[in-house]
mmCIF file of C-alpha atoms in Angstrom:
data_model
loop_
_atom_site.group_PDB
_atom_site.id
_atom_site.type_symbol
_atom_site.label_atom_id
_atom_site.label_comp_id
_atom_site.label_asym_id
_atom_site.label_seq_id
_atom_site.Cartn_x
_atom_site.Cartn_y
_atom_site.Cartn_z
ATOM 1 C CA UNK A 103 -28.152 4.155 22.083
ATOM 2 C CA UNK A 104 -26.794 6.801 20.075
ATOM 3 C CA UNK A 105 -23.070 7.843 19.185
ATOM 4 C CA UNK A 106 -22.289 11.144 20.570
ATOM 5 C CA UNK A 107 -20.077 14.097 18.217
ATOM 6 C CA UNK A 108 -17.258 13.242 19.522
ATOM 7 C CA UNK A 109 -17.478 9.682 19.429
ATOM 8 C CA UNK A 110 -18.397 9.899 15.533
ATOM 9 C CA UNK A 111 -15.740 12.296 15.354
ATOM 10 C CA UNK A 112 -12.693 9.935 16.444
ATOM 11 C CA UNK A 113 -14.008 6.946 14.656
ATOM 12 C CA UNK A 114 -13.765 8.880 11.406
ATOM 13 C CA UNK A 115 -9.917 9.300 12.215
ATOM 14 C CA UNK A 116 -9.476 5.580 12.812
ATOM 15 C CA UNK A 117 -11.215 4.677 9.451
ATOM 16 C CA UNK A 118 -9.219 8.176 8.153
ATOM 17 C CA UNK A 119 -5.945 6.366 9.268
ATOM 18 C CA UNK A 120 -6.798 2.788 8.342
ATOM 19 C CA UNK A 121 -6.874 4.539 4.452
ATOM 20 C CA UNK A 122 -3.895 6.139 5.144
ATOM 21 C CA UNK A 123 -1.728 3.090 6.634
ATOM 22 C CA UNK A 124 -3.689 0.199 4.050
ATOM 23 C CA UNK A 125 -5.506 1.434 1.747
ATOM 24 C CA UNK A 126 -4.927 -1.995 -0.035
ATOM 25 C CA UNK A 127 -7.474 -3.035 3.118
ATOM 26 C CA UNK A 128 -9.162 -0.131 3.378
ATOM 27 C CA UNK A 129 -10.067 -1.008 -0.119
ATOM 28 C CA UNK A 130 -11.538 -4.489 0.982
ATOM 29 C CA UNK A 131 -12.935 -3.427 3.565
ATOM 30 C CA UNK A 132 -15.352 -1.328 1.825
ATOM 31 C CA UNK A 133 -15.763 -3.225 -1.194
ATOM 32 C CA UNK A 134 -17.156 -5.814 0.547
ATOM 33 C CA UNK A 135 -14.942 -8.260 -1.101
ATOM 34 C CA UNK A 136 -12.258 -9.999 0.587
ATOM 35 C CA UNK A 137 -9.364 -11.125 -0.692
ATOM 36 C CA UNK A 138 -8.518 -14.944 -1.248
ATOM 37 C CA UNK A 139 -7.524 -16.098 2.395
ATOM 38 C CA UNK A 140 -6.136 -20.152 1.084
ATOM 39 C CA UNK A 141 -2.431 -18.575 0.279
ATOM 40 C CA UNK A 142 -1.612 -19.822 -3.238
ATOM 41 C CA UNK A 143 0.837 -22.773 -2.514
ATOM 42 C CA UNK A 144 -0.659 -23.823 0.724
ATOM 43 C CA UNK A 145 -3.143 -26.543 -0.903
ATOM 44 C CA UNK A 146 -0.380 -28.298 -3.398
ATOM 45 C CA UNK A 147 2.404 -27.812 -0.914
ATOM 46 C CA UNK A 148 0.124 -29.783 1.826
ATOM 47 C CA UNK A 149 -1.071 -32.175 -0.397
ATOM 48 C CA UNK A 150 2.795 -33.303 -2.219
ATOM 49 C CA UNK A 151 3.740 -33.425 1.301
ATOM 50 C CA UNK A 152 0.654 -36.286 2.594
ATOM 51 C CA UNK A 153 1.667 -38.064 -0.559
ATOM 52 C CA UNK A 154 6.110 -37.640 0.090
ATOM 53 C CA UNK A 155 4.993 -38.604 4.509
ATOM 54 C CA UNK A 156 2.628 -41.823 2.693
ATOM 55 C CA UNK A 157 5.932 -42.830 0.745
ATOM 56 C CA UNK A 158 8.457 -42.359 3.311
ATOM 57 C CA UNK A 159 6.257 -44.306 5.444
ATOM 58 C CA UNK A 160 5.895 -46.660 2.530
ATOM 59 C CA UNK A 161 9.694 -47.280 1.985
ATOM 60 C CA UNK A 162 10.363 -47.273 5.566
ATOM 61 C CA UNK A 163 7.881 -50.413 5.346
ATOM 62 C CA UNK A 164 9.009 -52.995 2.815
ATOM 63 C CA UNK A 165 12.882 -51.363 3.066
ATOM 64 C CA UNK A 166 13.316 -50.169 -0.159
ATOM 65 C CA UNK A 167 15.717 -47.616 0.134
ATOM 66 C CA UNK A 168 14.109 -46.027 -3.422
ATOM 67 C CA UNK A 169 10.923 -45.023 -2.001
ATOM 68 C CA UNK A 170 12.137 -43.463 1.352
ATOM 69 C CA UNK A 171 14.989 -40.848 -0.814
ATOM 70 C CA UNK A 172 11.890 -40.589 -3.798
ATOM 71 C CA UNK A 173 10.101 -39.273 -0.191
ATOM 72 C CA UNK A 174 12.279 -37.331 1.392
ATOM 73 C CA UNK A 175 12.443 -35.351 -2.418
ATOM 74 C CA UNK A 176 9.056 -34.724 -2.427
ATOM 75 C CA UNK A 177 8.633 -33.883 0.704
ATOM 76 C CA UNK A 178 10.918 -31.220 0.789
ATOM 77 C CA UNK A 179 9.223 -30.014 -2.463
ATOM 78 C CA UNK A 180 6.390 -29.740 -0.735
ATOM 79 C CA UNK A 181 7.886 -27.003 1.767
ATOM 80 C CA UNK A 182 9.314 -25.056 -0.764
ATOM 81 C CA UNK A 183 5.781 -25.056 -2.122
ATOM 82 C CA UNK A 184 4.329 -24.118 1.333
ATOM 83 C CA UNK A 185 6.814 -22.082 1.871
ATOM 84 C CA UNK A 186 7.145 -19.699 -1.557
ATOM 85 C CA UNK A 187 4.920 -17.434 -1.201
ATOM 86 C CA UNK A 188 4.822 -13.545 -3.192
ATOM 87 C CA UNK A 189 5.100 -10.692 -0.969
ATOM 88 C CA UNK A 190 1.770 -8.713 -0.162
ATOM 89 C CA UNK A 191 2.488 -5.525 -1.125
ATOM 90 C CA UNK A 192 2.240 -4.860 2.508
ATOM 91 C CA UNK A 193 4.900 -3.125 4.955
ATOM 92 C CA UNK A 194 7.528 -4.793 1.926
ATOM 93 C CA UNK A 195 9.377 -3.221 -0.673
ATOM 94 C CA UNK A 196 11.522 -6.298 -2.714
ATOM 95 C CA UNK A 197 13.478 -5.269 -5.524
ATOM 96 C CA UNK A 198 13.665 -1.616 -5.157
ATOM 97 C CA UNK A 199 16.553 0.589 -4.233
ATOM 98 C CA UNK A 200 17.005 2.757 -1.300
ATOM 99 C CA UNK A 201 18.943 6.581 -1.332
#
């Protein structure tokens, strides 16, 4: 079933609104090449956290305090890698003075 003129007009308005609101997303959709979906620190952060959990578990099992401390420090490092994501630029402007 073909679209009516009213539906075409509304679709064009939505498209122009998207371009005005989020030009980065609009260009990504129009180009056909989506941006990277996995955040940069996700894989290393997960791997470090998994390693840290294994070290903590081994340290608790063997009652080795040094292994538990090292595992806890690695767990903090993994958490920092997971949470340290760069600003995407969508709706955020860091470092710019207001006024």
